[in-house]
mmCIF file of C-alpha atoms in Angstrom:
data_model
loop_
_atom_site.group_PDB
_atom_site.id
_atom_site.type_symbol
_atom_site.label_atom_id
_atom_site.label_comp_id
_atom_site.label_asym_id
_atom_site.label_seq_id
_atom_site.Cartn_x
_atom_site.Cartn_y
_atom_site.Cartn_z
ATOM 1 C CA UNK R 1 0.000 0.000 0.000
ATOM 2 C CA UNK R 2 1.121 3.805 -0.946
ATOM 3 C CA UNK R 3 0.857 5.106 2.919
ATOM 4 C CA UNK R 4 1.875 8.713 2.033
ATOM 5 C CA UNK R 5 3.518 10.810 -1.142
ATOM 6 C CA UNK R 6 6.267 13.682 -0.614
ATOM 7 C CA UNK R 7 6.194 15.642 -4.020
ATOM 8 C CA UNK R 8 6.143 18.687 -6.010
ATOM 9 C CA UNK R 9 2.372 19.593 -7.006
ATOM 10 C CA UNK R 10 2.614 19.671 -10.515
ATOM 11 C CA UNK R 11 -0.837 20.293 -10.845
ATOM 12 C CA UNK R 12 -4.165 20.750 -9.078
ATOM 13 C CA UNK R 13 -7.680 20.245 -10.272
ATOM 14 C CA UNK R 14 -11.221 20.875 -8.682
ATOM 15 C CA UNK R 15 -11.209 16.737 -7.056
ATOM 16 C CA UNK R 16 -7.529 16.140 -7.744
ATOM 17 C CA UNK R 17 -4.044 16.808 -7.627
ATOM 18 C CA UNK R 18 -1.038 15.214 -9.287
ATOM 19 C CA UNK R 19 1.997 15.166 -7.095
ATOM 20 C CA UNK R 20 5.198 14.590 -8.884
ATOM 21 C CA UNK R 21 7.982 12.321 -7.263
ATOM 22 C CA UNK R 22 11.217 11.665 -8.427
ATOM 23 C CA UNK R 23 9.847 12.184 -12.189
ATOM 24 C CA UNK R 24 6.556 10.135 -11.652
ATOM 25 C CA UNK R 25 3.364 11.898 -11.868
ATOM 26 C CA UNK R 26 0.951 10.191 -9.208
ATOM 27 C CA UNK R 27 -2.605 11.426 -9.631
ATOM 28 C CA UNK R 28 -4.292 11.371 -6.373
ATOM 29 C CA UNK R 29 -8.350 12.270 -5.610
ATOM 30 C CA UNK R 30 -8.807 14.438 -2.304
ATOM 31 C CA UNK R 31 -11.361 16.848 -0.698
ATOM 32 C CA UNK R 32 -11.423 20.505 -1.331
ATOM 33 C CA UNK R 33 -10.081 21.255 1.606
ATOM 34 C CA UNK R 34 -7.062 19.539 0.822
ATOM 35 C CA UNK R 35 -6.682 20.835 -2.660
ATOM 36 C CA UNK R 36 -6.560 24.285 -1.014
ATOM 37 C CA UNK R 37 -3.810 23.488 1.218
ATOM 38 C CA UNK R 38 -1.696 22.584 -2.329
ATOM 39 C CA UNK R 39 0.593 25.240 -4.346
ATOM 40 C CA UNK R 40 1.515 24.169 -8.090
ATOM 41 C CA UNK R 41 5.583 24.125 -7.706
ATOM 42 C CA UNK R 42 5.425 23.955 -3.617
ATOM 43 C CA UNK R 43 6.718 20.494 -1.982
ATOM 44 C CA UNK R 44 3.676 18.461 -0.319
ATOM 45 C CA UNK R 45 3.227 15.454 1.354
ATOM 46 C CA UNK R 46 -0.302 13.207 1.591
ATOM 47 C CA UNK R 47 -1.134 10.640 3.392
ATOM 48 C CA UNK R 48 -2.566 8.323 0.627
ATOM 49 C CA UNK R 49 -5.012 5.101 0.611
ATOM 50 C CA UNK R 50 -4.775 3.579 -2.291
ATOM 51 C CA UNK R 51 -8.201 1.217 -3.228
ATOM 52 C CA UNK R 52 -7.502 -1.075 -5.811
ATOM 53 C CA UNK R 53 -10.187 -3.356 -7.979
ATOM 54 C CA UNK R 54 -10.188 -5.052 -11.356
ATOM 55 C CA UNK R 55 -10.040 -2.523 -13.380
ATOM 56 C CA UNK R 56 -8.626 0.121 -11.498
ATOM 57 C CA UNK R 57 -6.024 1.227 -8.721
ATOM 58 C CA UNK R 58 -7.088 5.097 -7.399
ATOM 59 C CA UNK R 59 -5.125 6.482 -4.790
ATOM 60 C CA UNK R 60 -7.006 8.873 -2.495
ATOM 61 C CA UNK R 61 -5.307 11.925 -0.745
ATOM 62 C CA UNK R 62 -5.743 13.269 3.200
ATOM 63 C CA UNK R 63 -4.264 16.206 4.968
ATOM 64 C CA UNK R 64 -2.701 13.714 7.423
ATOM 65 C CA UNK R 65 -2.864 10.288 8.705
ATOM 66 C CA UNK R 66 -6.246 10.715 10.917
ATOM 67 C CA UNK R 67 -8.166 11.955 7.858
ATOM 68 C CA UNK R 68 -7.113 8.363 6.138
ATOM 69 C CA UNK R 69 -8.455 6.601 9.109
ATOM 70 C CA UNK R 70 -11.668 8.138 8.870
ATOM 71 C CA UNK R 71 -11.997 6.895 5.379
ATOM 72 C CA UNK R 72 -10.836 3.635 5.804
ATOM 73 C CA UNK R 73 -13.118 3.007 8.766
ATOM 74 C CA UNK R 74 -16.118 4.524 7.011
ATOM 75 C CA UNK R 75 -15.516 2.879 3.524
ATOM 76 C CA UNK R 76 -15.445 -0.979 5.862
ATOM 77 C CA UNK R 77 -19.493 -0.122 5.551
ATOM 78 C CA UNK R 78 -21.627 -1.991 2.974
ATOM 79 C CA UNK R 79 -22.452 0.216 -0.378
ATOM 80 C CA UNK R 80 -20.394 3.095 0.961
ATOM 81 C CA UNK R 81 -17.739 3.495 -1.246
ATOM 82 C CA UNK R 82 -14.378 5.822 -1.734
ATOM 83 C CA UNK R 83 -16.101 8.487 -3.208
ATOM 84 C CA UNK R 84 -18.866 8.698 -1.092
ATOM 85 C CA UNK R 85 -16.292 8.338 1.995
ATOM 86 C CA UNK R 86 -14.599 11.500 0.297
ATOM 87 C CA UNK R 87 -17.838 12.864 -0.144
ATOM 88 C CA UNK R 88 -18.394 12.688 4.071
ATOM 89 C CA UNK R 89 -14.696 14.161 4.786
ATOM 90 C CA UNK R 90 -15.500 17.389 2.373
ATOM 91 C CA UNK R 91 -18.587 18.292 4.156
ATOM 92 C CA UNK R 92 -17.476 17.401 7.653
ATOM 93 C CA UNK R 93 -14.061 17.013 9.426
ATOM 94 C CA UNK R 94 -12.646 14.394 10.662
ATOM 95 C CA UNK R 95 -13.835 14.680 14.387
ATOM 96 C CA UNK R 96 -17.194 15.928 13.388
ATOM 97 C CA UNK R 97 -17.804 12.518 11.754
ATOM 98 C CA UNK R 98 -16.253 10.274 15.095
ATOM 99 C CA UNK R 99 -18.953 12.710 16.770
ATOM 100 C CA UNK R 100 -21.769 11.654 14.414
ATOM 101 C CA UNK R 101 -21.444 8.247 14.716
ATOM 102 C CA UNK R 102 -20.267 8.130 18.593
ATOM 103 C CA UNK R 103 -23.522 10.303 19.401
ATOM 104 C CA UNK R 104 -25.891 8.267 16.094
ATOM 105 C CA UNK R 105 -26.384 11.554 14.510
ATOM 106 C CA UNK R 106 -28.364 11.103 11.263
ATOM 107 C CA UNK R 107 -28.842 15.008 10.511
ATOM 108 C CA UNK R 108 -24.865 15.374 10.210
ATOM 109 C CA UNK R 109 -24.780 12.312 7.840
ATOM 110 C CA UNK R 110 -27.323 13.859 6.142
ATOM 111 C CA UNK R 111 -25.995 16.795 5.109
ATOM 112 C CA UNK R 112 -23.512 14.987 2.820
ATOM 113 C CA UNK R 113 -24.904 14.943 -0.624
ATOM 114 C CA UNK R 114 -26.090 11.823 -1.929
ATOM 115 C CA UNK R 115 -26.820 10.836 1.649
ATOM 116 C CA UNK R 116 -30.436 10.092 2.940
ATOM 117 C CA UNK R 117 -31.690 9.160 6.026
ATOM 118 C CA UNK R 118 -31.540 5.282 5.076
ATOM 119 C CA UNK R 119 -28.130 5.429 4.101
ATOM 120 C CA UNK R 120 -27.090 7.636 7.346
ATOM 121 C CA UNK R 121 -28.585 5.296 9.630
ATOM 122 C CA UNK R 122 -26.961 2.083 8.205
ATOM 123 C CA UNK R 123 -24.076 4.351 8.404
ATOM 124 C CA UNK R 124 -24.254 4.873 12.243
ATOM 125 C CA UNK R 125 -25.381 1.395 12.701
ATOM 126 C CA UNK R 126 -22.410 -0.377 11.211
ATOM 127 C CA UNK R 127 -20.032 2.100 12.402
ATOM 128 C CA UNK R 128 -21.105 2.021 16.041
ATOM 129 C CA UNK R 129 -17.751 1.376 18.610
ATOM 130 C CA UNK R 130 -15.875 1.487 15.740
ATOM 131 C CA UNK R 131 -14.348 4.947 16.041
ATOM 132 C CA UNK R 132 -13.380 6.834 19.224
ATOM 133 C CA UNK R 133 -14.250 10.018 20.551
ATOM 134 C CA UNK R 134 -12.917 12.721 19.189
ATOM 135 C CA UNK R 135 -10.108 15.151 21.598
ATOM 136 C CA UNK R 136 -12.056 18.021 22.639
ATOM 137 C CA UNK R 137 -9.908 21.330 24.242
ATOM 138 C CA UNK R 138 -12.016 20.175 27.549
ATOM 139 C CA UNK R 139 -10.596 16.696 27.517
ATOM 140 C CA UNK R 140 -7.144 18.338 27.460
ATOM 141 C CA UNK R 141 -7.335 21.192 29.731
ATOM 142 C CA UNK R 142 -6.978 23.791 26.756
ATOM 143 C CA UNK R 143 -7.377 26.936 26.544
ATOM 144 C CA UNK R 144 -10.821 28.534 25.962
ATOM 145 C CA UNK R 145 -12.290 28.496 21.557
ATOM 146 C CA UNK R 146 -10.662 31.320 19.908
ATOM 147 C CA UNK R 147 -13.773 33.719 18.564
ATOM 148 C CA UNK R 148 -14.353 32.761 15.011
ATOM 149 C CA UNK R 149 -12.478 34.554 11.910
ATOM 150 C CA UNK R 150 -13.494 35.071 8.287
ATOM 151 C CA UNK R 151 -11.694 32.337 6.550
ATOM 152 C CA UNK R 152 -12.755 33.311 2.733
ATOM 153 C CA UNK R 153 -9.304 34.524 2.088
ATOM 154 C CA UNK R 154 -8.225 30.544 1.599
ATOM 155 C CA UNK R 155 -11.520 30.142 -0.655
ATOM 156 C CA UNK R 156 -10.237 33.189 -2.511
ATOM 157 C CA UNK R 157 -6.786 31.633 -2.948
ATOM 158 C CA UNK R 158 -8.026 28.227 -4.026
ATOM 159 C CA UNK R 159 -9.951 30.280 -6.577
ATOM 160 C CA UNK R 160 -7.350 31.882 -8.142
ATOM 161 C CA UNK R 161 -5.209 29.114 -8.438
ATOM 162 C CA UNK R 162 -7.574 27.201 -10.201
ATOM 163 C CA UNK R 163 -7.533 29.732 -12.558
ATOM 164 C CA UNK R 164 -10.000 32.505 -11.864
ATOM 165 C CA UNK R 165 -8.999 36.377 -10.796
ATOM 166 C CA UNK R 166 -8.982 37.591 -7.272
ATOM 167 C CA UNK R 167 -12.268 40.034 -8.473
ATOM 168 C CA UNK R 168 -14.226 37.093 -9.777
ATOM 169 C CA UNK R 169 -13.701 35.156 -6.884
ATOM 170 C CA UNK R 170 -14.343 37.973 -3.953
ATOM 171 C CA UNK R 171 -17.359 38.152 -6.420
ATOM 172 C CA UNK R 172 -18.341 34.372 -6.223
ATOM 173 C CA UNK R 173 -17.809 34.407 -2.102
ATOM 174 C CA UNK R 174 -19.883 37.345 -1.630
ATOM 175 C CA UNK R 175 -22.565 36.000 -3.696
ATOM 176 C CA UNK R 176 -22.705 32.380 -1.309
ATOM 177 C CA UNK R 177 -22.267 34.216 1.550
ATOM 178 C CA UNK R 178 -25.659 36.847 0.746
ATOM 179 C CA UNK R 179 -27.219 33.798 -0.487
ATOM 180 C CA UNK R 180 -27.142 32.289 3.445
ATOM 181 C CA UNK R 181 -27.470 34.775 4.846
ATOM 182 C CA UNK R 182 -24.139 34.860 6.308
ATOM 183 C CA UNK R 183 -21.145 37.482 6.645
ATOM 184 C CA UNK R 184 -18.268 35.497 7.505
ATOM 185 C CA UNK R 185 -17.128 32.034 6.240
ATOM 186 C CA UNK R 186 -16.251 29.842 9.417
ATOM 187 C CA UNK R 187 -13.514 27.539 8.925
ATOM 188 C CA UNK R 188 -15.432 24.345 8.889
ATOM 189 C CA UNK R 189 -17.640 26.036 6.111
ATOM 190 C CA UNK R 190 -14.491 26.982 3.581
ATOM 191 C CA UNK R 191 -15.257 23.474 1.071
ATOM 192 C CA UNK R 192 -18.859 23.853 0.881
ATOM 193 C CA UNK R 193 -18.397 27.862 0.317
ATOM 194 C CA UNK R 194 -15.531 26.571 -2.418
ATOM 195 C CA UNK R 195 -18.023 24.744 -3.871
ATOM 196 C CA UNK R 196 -20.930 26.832 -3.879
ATOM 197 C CA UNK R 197 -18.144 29.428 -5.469
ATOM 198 C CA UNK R 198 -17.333 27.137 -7.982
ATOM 199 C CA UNK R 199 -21.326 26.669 -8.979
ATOM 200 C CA UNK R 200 -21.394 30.472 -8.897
ATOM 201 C CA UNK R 201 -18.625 30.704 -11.542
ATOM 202 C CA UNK R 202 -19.739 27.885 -13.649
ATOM 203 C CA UNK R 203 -22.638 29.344 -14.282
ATOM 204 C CA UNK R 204 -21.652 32.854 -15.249
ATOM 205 C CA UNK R 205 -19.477 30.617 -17.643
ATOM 206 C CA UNK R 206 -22.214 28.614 -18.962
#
């Protein structure tokens, strides 16, 4: 198995990256969120799963190695597959998921497109004592939640290096955010504002 990959990004796509090493171009499928942390040129390293079947070996990208575990656990579950364990880490963190299933949350499941109730419930059923609680700042004595900060500069960025300029992407962010209502993006709201961004721009393009 291909645990991890330490690379230049040669390039990076809207699902994908490719990640050269030592001359050899791997492509590898990841969330937003971890397309965003990737600069074309810039040294990177992934920790990688890579699912293999007849016809077809597809490595999968995470920010580190508790991402990967997440999808590994998640994709053990009957018709839930890589992408739809992909699907799950894009709209939720890692921790928010081990909270889902540790408190048999449907509506977080839910919320994951291509997700109904059905699905979210077999979900939580099969996954039950199979992940542990996430760390919480309480568990370890922390220090008290910092106040929340506007985090669309890193949509902005991820726009722009997909192509777009800075003014059509401010654009595209300011027309999610009026459309809920909202004034900042939090940070565990940056892939689905990316992607509502990306809608936004496809369809000015269309």
């Amino acid at each position: 198995m291909i645990a991890s990959l330490t690379g230049t990004v040669a390039t990076v796509r809207l699902n994908s990256a490719v990640l050269d090493v030592n001359g050899v171009g791997y492509l590898v499928h990841a969330t937003p969120n971890t397309l965003m942390s990737l600069r074309t040129g810039e040294k990177a390293t992934l920790a990688t799963q890579m699912v293999v079947r007849e016809d077809s070996m597809t490595l999968y990208g995470f920010k580190d190695a508790d991402e990967r575990e997440v999808f590994e656990i998640v994709t053990t579950v009957s018709g839930v597959g890589p992408r739809l364990a992909l699907a799950m880490l894009a709209a939720h963190s890692a921790d928010t998921i081990r909270s889902a299933v540790n408190s048999q949350d449907v509506n977080v499941l839910t919320r994951v497109p291509g997700i109904g109730p059905k699905v979210a419930q077999r979900i939580l059923l099969e996954l039950q004592g199979k992940m542990h609680a996430p760390v919480t700042i309480a568990d370890v004595g922390g220090p008290a939640p910092e106040a929340v900060t506007d985090e669309r500069a890193q949509v902005i960025e991820a726009l722009v290096s997909l192509g777009w300029s800075v003014k059509a992407a401010e654009d595209a962010v300011a027309v999610v955010l009026k459309d809920r209502g909202e004034t900042v993006v939090v940070a565990t709201a940056v892939p689905a504002t990316l992607r509502g961004a990306l809608k936004v721009l496809g369809g000015q393009h269309g």
